[in-house]
């Protein structure tokens, strides 16, 4: 939930999964802890021998239920425009399958240079190093830790499941309530050649 608010759609997909499998899932609870790999959440509701099957069903339901309800979060489009104005490349690095992330982006007309899907925590750090990222923005403590592992500044956005305090403790260079302050922050980084705080 860094760029997009996907909660309504994801909840709808989980409810569709319940309808398809007969296994009750508390969709309202699920959307309070988005970020980690799908397998971790699925294991909370299905026995181990059914997790793979449930993941397959969920992903087959996802395009029809989860994409259209999603909306851009406050400041997201302006933040992307600010990066383009540098100019710099934009990569989306997510635990979601890349093809599903691309459906979200396409639905909202958001163009990025690369999408790296099905990665989490240290795997995100590997991607950040491989692409030579200069800055990472995320909403989960694992994103902050990935930025630290990659040795780059990391911006926390408290629009997801983790609080500002949790993001700060995990190594965020700076934390914003949403992406609206990001363009000014980025301009500050460029002007002084290093990250600036929001003090």
CSV table of N, CA and C in Angstrom, one decimal, residues 59-189:
chain,number,residue,atom,x,y,z
A,59,UNK,N,-5.4,-16.7,-6.8
A,59,UNK,CA,-4.7,-15.9,-7.9
A,59,UNK,C,-5.6,-16.0,-9.2
A,60,UNK,N,-6.4,-17.0,-9.4
A,60,UNK,CA,-7.3,-17.1,-10.5
A,60,UNK,C,-8.4,-16.2,-10.3
A,61,UNK,N,-8.8,-15.9,-9.1
A,61,UNK,CA,-10.0,-15.0,-8.8
A,61,UNK,C,-9.5,-13.6,-8.8
A,62,UNK,N,-8.3,-13.3,-8.5
A,62,UNK,CA,-7.8,-12.0,-8.3
A,62,UNK,C,-8.1,-11.0,-9.4
A,63,UNK,N,-7.8,-11.3,-10.6
A,63,UNK,CA,-8.1,-10.2,-11.7
A,63,UNK,C,-9.5,-9.8,-11.7
A,64,UNK,N,-10.4,-10.6,-11.5
A,64,UNK,CA,-11.9,-10.3,-11.6
A,64,UNK,C,-12.4,-9.5,-10.4
A,65,UNK,N,-11.7,-9.7,-9.3
A,65,UNK,CA,-12.2,-9.1,-8.0
A,65,UNK,C,-11.4,-8.0,-7.4
A,66,UNK,N,-10.0,-8.0,-7.6
A,66,UNK,CA,-9.2,-7.1,-6.9
A,66,UNK,C,-8.7,-5.9,-7.7
A,67,UNK,N,-8.8,-5.9,-9.0
A,67,UNK,CA,-8.1,-4.8,-9.7
A,67,UNK,C,-9.0,-3.5,-9.8
A,68,UNK,N,-10.2,-3.6,-10.2
A,68,UNK,CA,-11.0,-2.4,-10.4
A,68,UNK,C,-11.3,-1.6,-9.2
A,69,UNK,N,-11.4,-2.2,-8.0
A,69,UNK,CA,-11.7,-1.3,-6.8
A,69,UNK,C,-10.5,-0.5,-6.3
A,70,UNK,N,-9.3,-0.8,-6.9
A,70,UNK,CA,-8.1,-0.2,-6.4
A,70,UNK,C,-7.9,1.2,-6.9
A,71,UNK,N,-7.4,2.1,-6.0
A,71,UNK,CA,-7.2,3.5,-6.3
A,71,UNK,C,-5.8,3.9,-5.9
A,72,UNK,N,-5.3,5.0,-6.5
A,72,UNK,CA,-4.0,5.6,-6.2
A,72,UNK,C,-4.2,6.2,-4.8
A,73,UNK,N,-3.1,6.0,-4.0
A,73,UNK,CA,-3.1,6.7,-2.7
A,73,UNK,C,-2.8,8.2,-2.8
A,74,UNK,N,-3.1,8.9,-1.8
A,74,UNK,CA,-2.8,10.4,-1.9
A,74,UNK,C,-1.4,10.7,-2.1
A,75,UNK,N,-1.1,11.5,-3.1
A,75,UNK,CA,0.3,11.9,-3.5
A,75,UNK,C,1.0,10.9,-4.3
A,76,UNK,N,0.4,9.7,-4.6
A,76,UNK,CA,1.2,8.7,-5.4
A,76,UNK,C,1.5,9.2,-6.8
A,77,UNK,N,0.6,9.7,-7.5
A,77,UNK,CA,0.8,10.1,-8.9
A,77,UNK,C,1.8,11.3,-8.9
A,78,UNK,N,1.7,12.2,-8.0
A,78,UNK,CA,2.6,13.3,-7.9
A,78,UNK,C,4.0,12.8,-7.6
A,79,UNK,N,4.1,11.8,-6.7
A,79,UNK,CA,5.4,11.3,-6.4
A,79,UNK,C,6.1,10.7,-7.6
A,80,UNK,N,5.3,9.9,-8.3
A,80,UNK,CA,5.9,9.3,-9.6
A,80,UNK,C,6.3,10.3,-10.6
A,81,UNK,N,5.5,11.4,-10.7
A,81,UNK,CA,5.9,12.5,-11.6
A,81,UNK,C,7.2,13.2,-11.2
A,82,UNK,N,7.4,13.3,-9.9
A,82,UNK,CA,8.6,13.9,-9.4
A,82,UNK,C,9.8,13.1,-9.7
A,83,UNK,N,9.7,11.8,-9.6
A,83,UNK,CA,10.8,10.9,-10.0
A,83,UNK,C,11.1,11.0,-11.5
A,84,UNK,N,10.1,11.1,-12.3
A,84,UNK,CA,10.2,11.2,-13.7
A,84,UNK,C,10.9,12.5,-14.1
A,85,UNK,N,10.6,13.5,-13.3
A,85,UNK,CA,11.2,14.9,-13.6
A,85,UNK,C,12.7,15.0,-13.3
A,86,UNK,N,13.2,14.0,-12.6
A,86,UNK,CA,14.6,14.1,-12.1
A,86,UNK,C,15.6,14.2,-13.3
A,87,UNK,N,15.6,13.4,-14.4
A,87,UNK,CA,14.8,12.2,-14.6
A,87,UNK,C,15.4,10.9,-13.9
A,88,UNK,N,14.6,10.0,-13.5
A,88,UNK,CA,15.1,8.7,-13.0
A,88,UNK,C,14.1,7.6,-13.3
A,89,UNK,N,14.6,6.4,-13.2
A,89,UNK,CA,13.8,5.2,-13.5
A,89,UNK,C,12.9,4.8,-12.3
A,90,UNK,N,11.8,4.2,-12.6
A,90,UNK,CA,10.9,3.8,-11.5
A,90,UNK,C,10.8,2.3,-11.6
A,91,UNK,N,11.0,1.6,-10.5
A,91,UNK,CA,10.8,0.2,-10.4
A,91,UNK,C,9.9,-0.1,-9.2
A,92,UNK,N,8.9,-1.0,-9.5
A,92,UNK,CA,8.0,-1.5,-8.4
A,92,UNK,C,8.6,-2.9,-8.0
A,93,UNK,N,8.8,-3.0,-6.7
A,93,UNK,CA,9.3,-4.2,-6.1
A,93,UNK,C,8.4,-4.7,-5.1
A,94,UNK,N,7.7,-5.9,-5.3
A,94,UNK,CA,6.6,-6.2,-4.5
A,94,UNK,C,6.6,-7.8,-4.2
A,95,UNK,N,5.9,-8.1,-3.1
A,95,UNK,CA,5.7,-9.5,-2.8
A,95,UNK,C,4.6,-10.1,-3.7
A,96,UNK,N,3.8,-9.2,-4.3
A,96,UNK,CA,2.7,-9.7,-5.2
A,96,UNK,C,3.3,-10.2,-6.5
A,97,UNK,N,2.6,-11.2,-7.1
A,97,UNK,CA,3.1,-11.7,-8.4
A,97,UNK,C,3.2,-10.5,-9.3
A,98,UNK,N,4.3,-10.5,-10.1
A,98,UNK,CA,4.5,-9.3,-11.0
A,98,UNK,C,3.3,-9.1,-12.0
A,99,UNK,N,2.8,-10.2,-12.5
A,99,UNK,CA,1.7,-10.0,-13.5
A,99,UNK,C,0.4,-9.4,-12.9
A,100,UNK,N,0.2,-9.7,-11.6
A,100,UNK,CA,-0.9,-9.1,-10.9
A,100,UNK,C,-0.7,-7.6,-10.6
A,101,UNK,N,0.6,-7.3,-10.2
A,101,UNK,CA,0.9,-5.9,-9.9
A,101,UNK,C,0.8,-5.1,-11.2
A,102,UNK,N,1.2,-5.7,-12.3
A,102,UNK,CA,1.1,-5.0,-13.6
A,102,UNK,C,-0.4,-4.7,-14.0
A,103,UNK,N,-1.3,-5.6,-13.6
A,103,UNK,CA,-2.7,-5.3,-13.8
A,103,UNK,C,-3.2,-4.1,-13.1
A,104,UNK,N,-2.7,-4.0,-11.8
A,104,UNK,CA,-3.1,-2.8,-11.0
A,104,UNK,C,-2.6,-1.5,-11.7
A,105,UNK,N,-1.3,-1.6,-12.0
A,105,UNK,CA,-0.7,-0.4,-12.6
A,105,UNK,C,-1.4,0.0,-13.9
A,106,UNK,N,-1.7,-1.0,-14.8
A,106,UNK,CA,-2.3,-0.7,-16.1
A,106,UNK,C,-3.8,-0.2,-15.9
A,107,UNK,N,-4.5,-0.7,-14.9
A,107,UNK,CA,-5.8,-0.2,-14.6
A,107,UNK,C,-5.9,1.3,-14.3
A,108,UNK,N,-4.8,1.8,-13.6
A,108,UNK,CA,-4.8,3.2,-13.2
A,108,UNK,C,-3.9,4.0,-14.2
A,109,UNK,N,-3.4,3.4,-15.2
A,109,UNK,CA,-2.6,4.1,-16.2
A,109,UNK,C,-1.3,4.6,-15.7
A,110,UNK,N,-0.7,3.8,-14.8
A,110,UNK,CA,0.6,4.1,-14.2
A,110,UNK,C,1.7,3.4,-15.0
A,111,UNK,N,2.6,4.1,-15.5
A,111,UNK,CA,3.7,3.5,-16.2
A,111,UNK,C,5.0,3.5,-15.4
A,112,UNK,N,5.6,2.4,-15.3
A,112,UNK,CA,6.9,2.3,-14.6
A,112,UNK,C,7.9,1.6,-15.5
A,113,UNK,N,9.1,1.6,-15.1
A,113,UNK,CA,10.2,1.0,-16.0
A,113,UNK,C,10.3,-0.5,-15.8
A,114,UNK,N,10.1,-0.9,-14.6
A,114,UNK,CA,10.3,-2.4,-14.3
A,114,UNK,C,9.3,-2.8,-13.1
A,115,UNK,N,8.9,-4.0,-13.2
A,115,UNK,CA,8.1,-4.6,-12.1
A,115,UNK,C,8.8,-5.9,-11.6
A,116,UNK,N,9.2,-5.9,-10.4
A,116,UNK,CA,9.8,-7.1,-9.8
A,116,UNK,C,8.9,-7.7,-8.8
A,117,UNK,N,8.3,-8.9,-9.1
A,117,UNK,CA,7.3,-9.4,-8.2
A,117,UNK,C,7.8,-10.7,-7.5
A,118,UNK,N,7.0,-11.1,-6.5
A,118,UNK,CA,7.2,-12.3,-5.8
A,118,UNK,C,8.5,-12.3,-5.0
A,119,UNK,N,8.8,-11.1,-4.5
A,119,UNK,CA,10.1,-10.9,-3.6
A,119,UNK,C,9.7,-10.2,-2.3
A,120,UNK,N,10.4,-10.5,-1.3
A,120,UNK,CA,10.1,-10.0,0.0
A,120,UNK,C,11.4,-9.9,0.8
A,121,UNK,N,11.5,-8.8,1.7
A,121,UNK,CA,12.6,-8.6,2.6
A,121,UNK,C,13.9,-8.7,1.9
A,122,UNK,N,14.8,-9.7,2.3
A,122,UNK,CA,16.2,-9.7,1.7
A,122,UNK,C,16.2,-9.8,0.2
A,123,UNK,N,15.1,-10.5,-0.3
A,123,UNK,CA,15.0,-10.6,-1.8
A,123,UNK,C,14.9,-9.2,-2.4
A,124,UNK,N,14.1,-8.4,-1.8
A,124,UNK,CA,14.0,-7.0,-2.3
A,124,UNK,C,15.3,-6.3,-2.2
A,125,UNK,N,16.1,-6.5,-1.2
A,125,UNK,CA,17.4,-5.9,-1.1
A,125,UNK,C,18.3,-6.3,-2.3
A,126,UNK,N,18.2,-7.6,-2.6
A,126,UNK,CA,19.0,-8.1,-3.8
A,126,UNK,C,18.6,-7.4,-5.1
A,127,UNK,N,17.3,-7.2,-5.3
A,127,UNK,CA,16.8,-6.5,-6.5
A,127,UNK,C,17.3,-5.1,-6.4
A,128,UNK,N,17.2,-4.4,-5.3
A,128,UNK,CA,17.7,-3.0,-5.2
A,128,UNK,C,19.2,-2.9,-5.5
A,129,UNK,N,20.0,-3.8,-5.1
A,129,UNK,CA,21.4,-3.8,-5.4
A,129,UNK,C,21.6,-4.1,-6.9
A,130,UNK,N,20.9,-5.0,-7.4
A,130,UNK,CA,21.1,-5.4,-8.8
A,130,UNK,C,20.8,-4.3,-9.8
A,131,UNK,N,19.7,-3.5,-9.5
A,131,UNK,CA,19.3,-2.4,-10.4
A,131,UNK,C,20.0,-1.1,-10.1
A,132,UNK,N,20.8,-1.1,-9.0
A,132,UNK,CA,21.6,0.1,-8.6
A,132,UNK,C,20.6,1.2,-8.1
A,133,UNK,N,19.6,0.8,-7.4
A,133,UNK,CA,18.6,1.8,-6.9
A,133,UNK,C,19.3,2.8,-6.0
A,134,UNK,N,18.9,4.1,-6.1
A,134,UNK,CA,19.4,5.1,-5.2
A,134,UNK,C,18.5,5.4,-4.0
A,135,UNK,N,17.2,5.0,-4.1
A,135,UNK,CA,16.3,5.3,-3.0
A,135,UNK,C,15.1,4.3,-3.1
A,136,UNK,N,14.6,3.9,-2.0
A,136,UNK,CA,13.5,2.9,-2.0
A,136,UNK,C,12.4,3.5,-1.1
A,137,UNK,N,11.2,3.3,-1.5
A,137,UNK,CA,10.0,3.8,-0.8
A,137,UNK,C,9.1,2.6,-0.5
A,138,UNK,N,8.7,2.5,0.8
A,138,UNK,CA,7.8,1.3,1.1
A,138,UNK,C,7.0,1.6,2.3
A,139,UNK,N,6.1,0.6,2.6
A,139,UNK,CA,5.1,0.8,3.7
A,139,UNK,C,5.2,-0.2,4.8
A,140,UNK,N,6.2,-1.1,4.7
A,140,UNK,CA,6.3,-2.3,5.6
A,140,UNK,C,7.7,-2.2,6.3
A,141,UNK,N,7.8,-2.8,7.5
A,141,UNK,CA,9.1,-2.8,8.1
A,141,UNK,C,10.1,-3.6,7.3
A,142,UNK,N,9.7,-4.6,6.6
A,142,UNK,CA,10.6,-5.4,5.7
A,142,UNK,C,11.1,-4.6,4.6
A,143,UNK,N,10.3,-3.6,4.1
A,143,UNK,CA,10.8,-2.7,3.1
A,143,UNK,C,12.0,-1.8,3.6
A,144,UNK,N,11.8,-1.3,4.8
A,144,UNK,CA,12.8,-0.5,5.5
A,144,UNK,C,14.1,-1.3,5.6
A,145,UNK,N,13.9,-2.5,6.1
A,145,UNK,CA,15.1,-3.4,6.3
A,145,UNK,C,15.8,-3.7,5.0
A,146,UNK,N,15.0,-3.9,3.9
A,146,UNK,CA,15.5,-4.2,2.6
A,146,UNK,C,16.4,-3.0,2.1
A,147,UNK,N,15.9,-1.8,2.3
A,147,UNK,CA,16.7,-0.6,2.0
A,147,UNK,C,18.0,-0.5,2.8
A,148,UNK,N,17.9,-0.8,4.1
A,148,UNK,CA,19.1,-0.8,4.9
A,148,UNK,C,20.1,-1.9,4.4
A,149,UNK,N,19.6,-3.1,4.1
A,149,UNK,CA,20.5,-4.1,3.6
A,149,UNK,C,21.1,-3.8,2.3
A,150,UNK,N,20.4,-3.0,1.5
A,150,UNK,CA,20.9,-2.6,0.2
A,150,UNK,C,21.8,-1.4,0.3
A,151,UNK,N,21.9,-0.7,1.5
A,151,UNK,CA,22.8,0.4,1.7
A,151,UNK,C,22.3,1.7,1.0
A,152,UNK,N,21.0,1.9,0.9
A,152,UNK,CA,20.4,3.1,0.3
A,152,UNK,C,19.4,3.7,1.2
A,153,UNK,N,19.1,5.0,1.1
A,153,UNK,CA,18.1,5.7,1.9
A,153,UNK,C,16.7,5.0,1.6
A,154,UNK,N,15.9,5.0,2.6
A,154,UNK,CA,14.6,4.4,2.4
A,154,UNK,C,13.6,5.2,3.1
A,155,UNK,N,12.5,5.5,2.3
A,155,UNK,CA,11.4,6.3,2.8
A,155,UNK,C,10.2,5.5,3.3
A,156,UNK,N,9.8,5.6,4.5
A,156,UNK,CA,8.7,4.9,5.0
A,156,UNK,C,7.4,5.7,4.8
A,157,UNK,N,6.3,5.0,4.4
A,157,UNK,CA,5.0,5.7,4.2
A,157,UNK,C,4.0,4.9,5.1
A,158,UNK,N,3.5,5.6,6.0
A,158,UNK,CA,2.6,4.9,7.0
A,158,UNK,C,1.2,4.8,6.5
A,159,UNK,N,1.0,4.4,5.3
A,159,UNK,CA,-0.3,4.2,4.7
A,159,UNK,C,-0.6,2.7,4.6
A,160,UNK,N,0.2,1.8,5.1
A,160,UNK,CA,0.0,0.4,5.1
A,160,UNK,C,-0.2,-0.2,6.5
A,161,UNK,N,0.3,-1.4,6.7
A,161,UNK,CA,0.0,-2.1,7.9
A,161,UNK,C,0.9,-1.7,9.1
A,162,UNK,N,2.0,-0.9,8.8
A,162,UNK,CA,3.0,-0.6,9.8
A,162,UNK,C,2.9,0.9,10.2
A,163,UNK,N,3.1,1.1,11.5
A,163,UNK,CA,3.0,2.5,12.0
A,163,UNK,C,4.3,3.2,11.7
A,164,UNK,N,4.2,4.6,11.9
A,164,UNK,CA,5.4,5.4,11.6
A,164,UNK,C,6.5,5.0,12.6
A,165,UNK,N,6.2,4.7,13.8
A,165,UNK,CA,7.2,4.3,14.8
A,165,UNK,C,7.9,3.0,14.4
A,166,UNK,N,7.1,2.1,13.9
A,166,UNK,CA,7.6,0.8,13.5
A,166,UNK,C,8.6,1.0,12.3
A,167,UNK,N,8.1,1.8,11.3
A,167,UNK,CA,9.0,2.1,10.1
A,167,UNK,C,10.3,2.7,10.5
A,168,UNK,N,10.2,3.7,11.4
A,168,UNK,CA,11.4,4.4,11.9
A,168,UNK,C,12.3,3.5,12.6
A,169,UNK,N,11.8,2.6,13.5
A,169,UNK,CA,12.6,1.6,14.2
A,169,UNK,C,13.3,0.6,13.2
A,170,UNK,N,12.7,0.4,12.1
A,170,UNK,CA,13.2,-0.6,11.2
A,170,UNK,C,14.3,0.0,10.2
A,171,UNK,N,14.5,1.3,10.4
A,171,UNK,CA,15.6,1.9,9.6
A,171,UNK,C,15.3,2.9,8.6
A,172,UNK,N,14.0,3.4,8.6
A,172,UNK,CA,13.6,4.4,7.7
A,172,UNK,C,14.5,5.7,7.8
A,173,UNK,N,14.8,6.2,6.7
A,173,UNK,CA,15.5,7.5,6.7
A,173,UNK,C,14.6,8.6,7.1
A,174,UNK,N,13.4,8.5,6.6
A,174,UNK,CA,12.3,9.5,7.0
A,174,UNK,C,11.0,8.7,6.8
A,175,UNK,N,10.0,9.2,7.5
A,175,UNK,CA,8.7,8.6,7.4
A,175,UNK,C,7.6,9.7,7.2
A,176,UNK,N,6.7,9.4,6.2
A,176,UNK,CA,5.6,10.3,5.9
A,176,UNK,C,4.3,9.6,6.1
A,177,UNK,N,3.2,10.3,6.4
A,177,UNK,CA,1.9,9.7,6.6
A,177,UNK,C,1.4,9.2,5.2
A,178,UNK,N,1.8,9.9,4.1
A,178,UNK,CA,1.4,9.4,2.8
A,178,UNK,C,2.5,10.0,1.9
A,179,UNK,N,2.3,9.9,0.6
A,179,UNK,CA,3.3,10.3,-0.4
A,179,UNK,C,3.3,11.8,-0.8
A,180,UNK,N,2.4,12.6,-0.2
A,180,UNK,CA,2.3,14.0,-0.6
A,180,UNK,C,3.5,14.8,-0.3
A,181,UNK,N,4.3,14.5,0.8
A,181,UNK,CA,5.5,15.3,1.0
A,181,UNK,C,6.7,14.8,0.2
A,182,UNK,N,6.5,13.7,-0.5
A,182,UNK,CA,7.7,13.1,-1.2
A,182,UNK,C,8.3,14.0,-2.3
A,183,UNK,N,7.6,14.7,-3.1
A,183,UNK,CA,8.3,15.5,-4.1
A,183,UNK,C,9.2,16.5,-3.5
A,184,UNK,N,8.8,17.2,-2.4
A,184,UNK,CA,9.7,18.1,-1.8
A,184,UNK,C,10.9,17.4,-1.2
A,185,UNK,N,10.7,16.3,-0.6
A,185,UNK,CA,11.8,15.5,0.0
A,185,UNK,C,12.8,15.1,-1.1
A,186,UNK,N,12.3,14.7,-2.2
A,186,UNK,CA,13.2,14.3,-3.3
A,186,UNK,C,14.0,15.5,-3.9
A,187,UNK,N,13.3,16.6,-4.0
A,187,UNK,CA,14.0,17.8,-4.4
A,187,UNK,C,15.1,18.2,-3.5
A,188,UNK,N,14.8,18.0,-2.2
A,188,UNK,CA,15.9,18.3,-1.2
A,188,UNK,C,17.0,17.3,-1.3
A,189,UNK,N,16.8,16.1,-1.6
A,189,UNK,CA,17.9,15.1,-1.8
A,189,UNK,C,18.8,15.6,-3.0
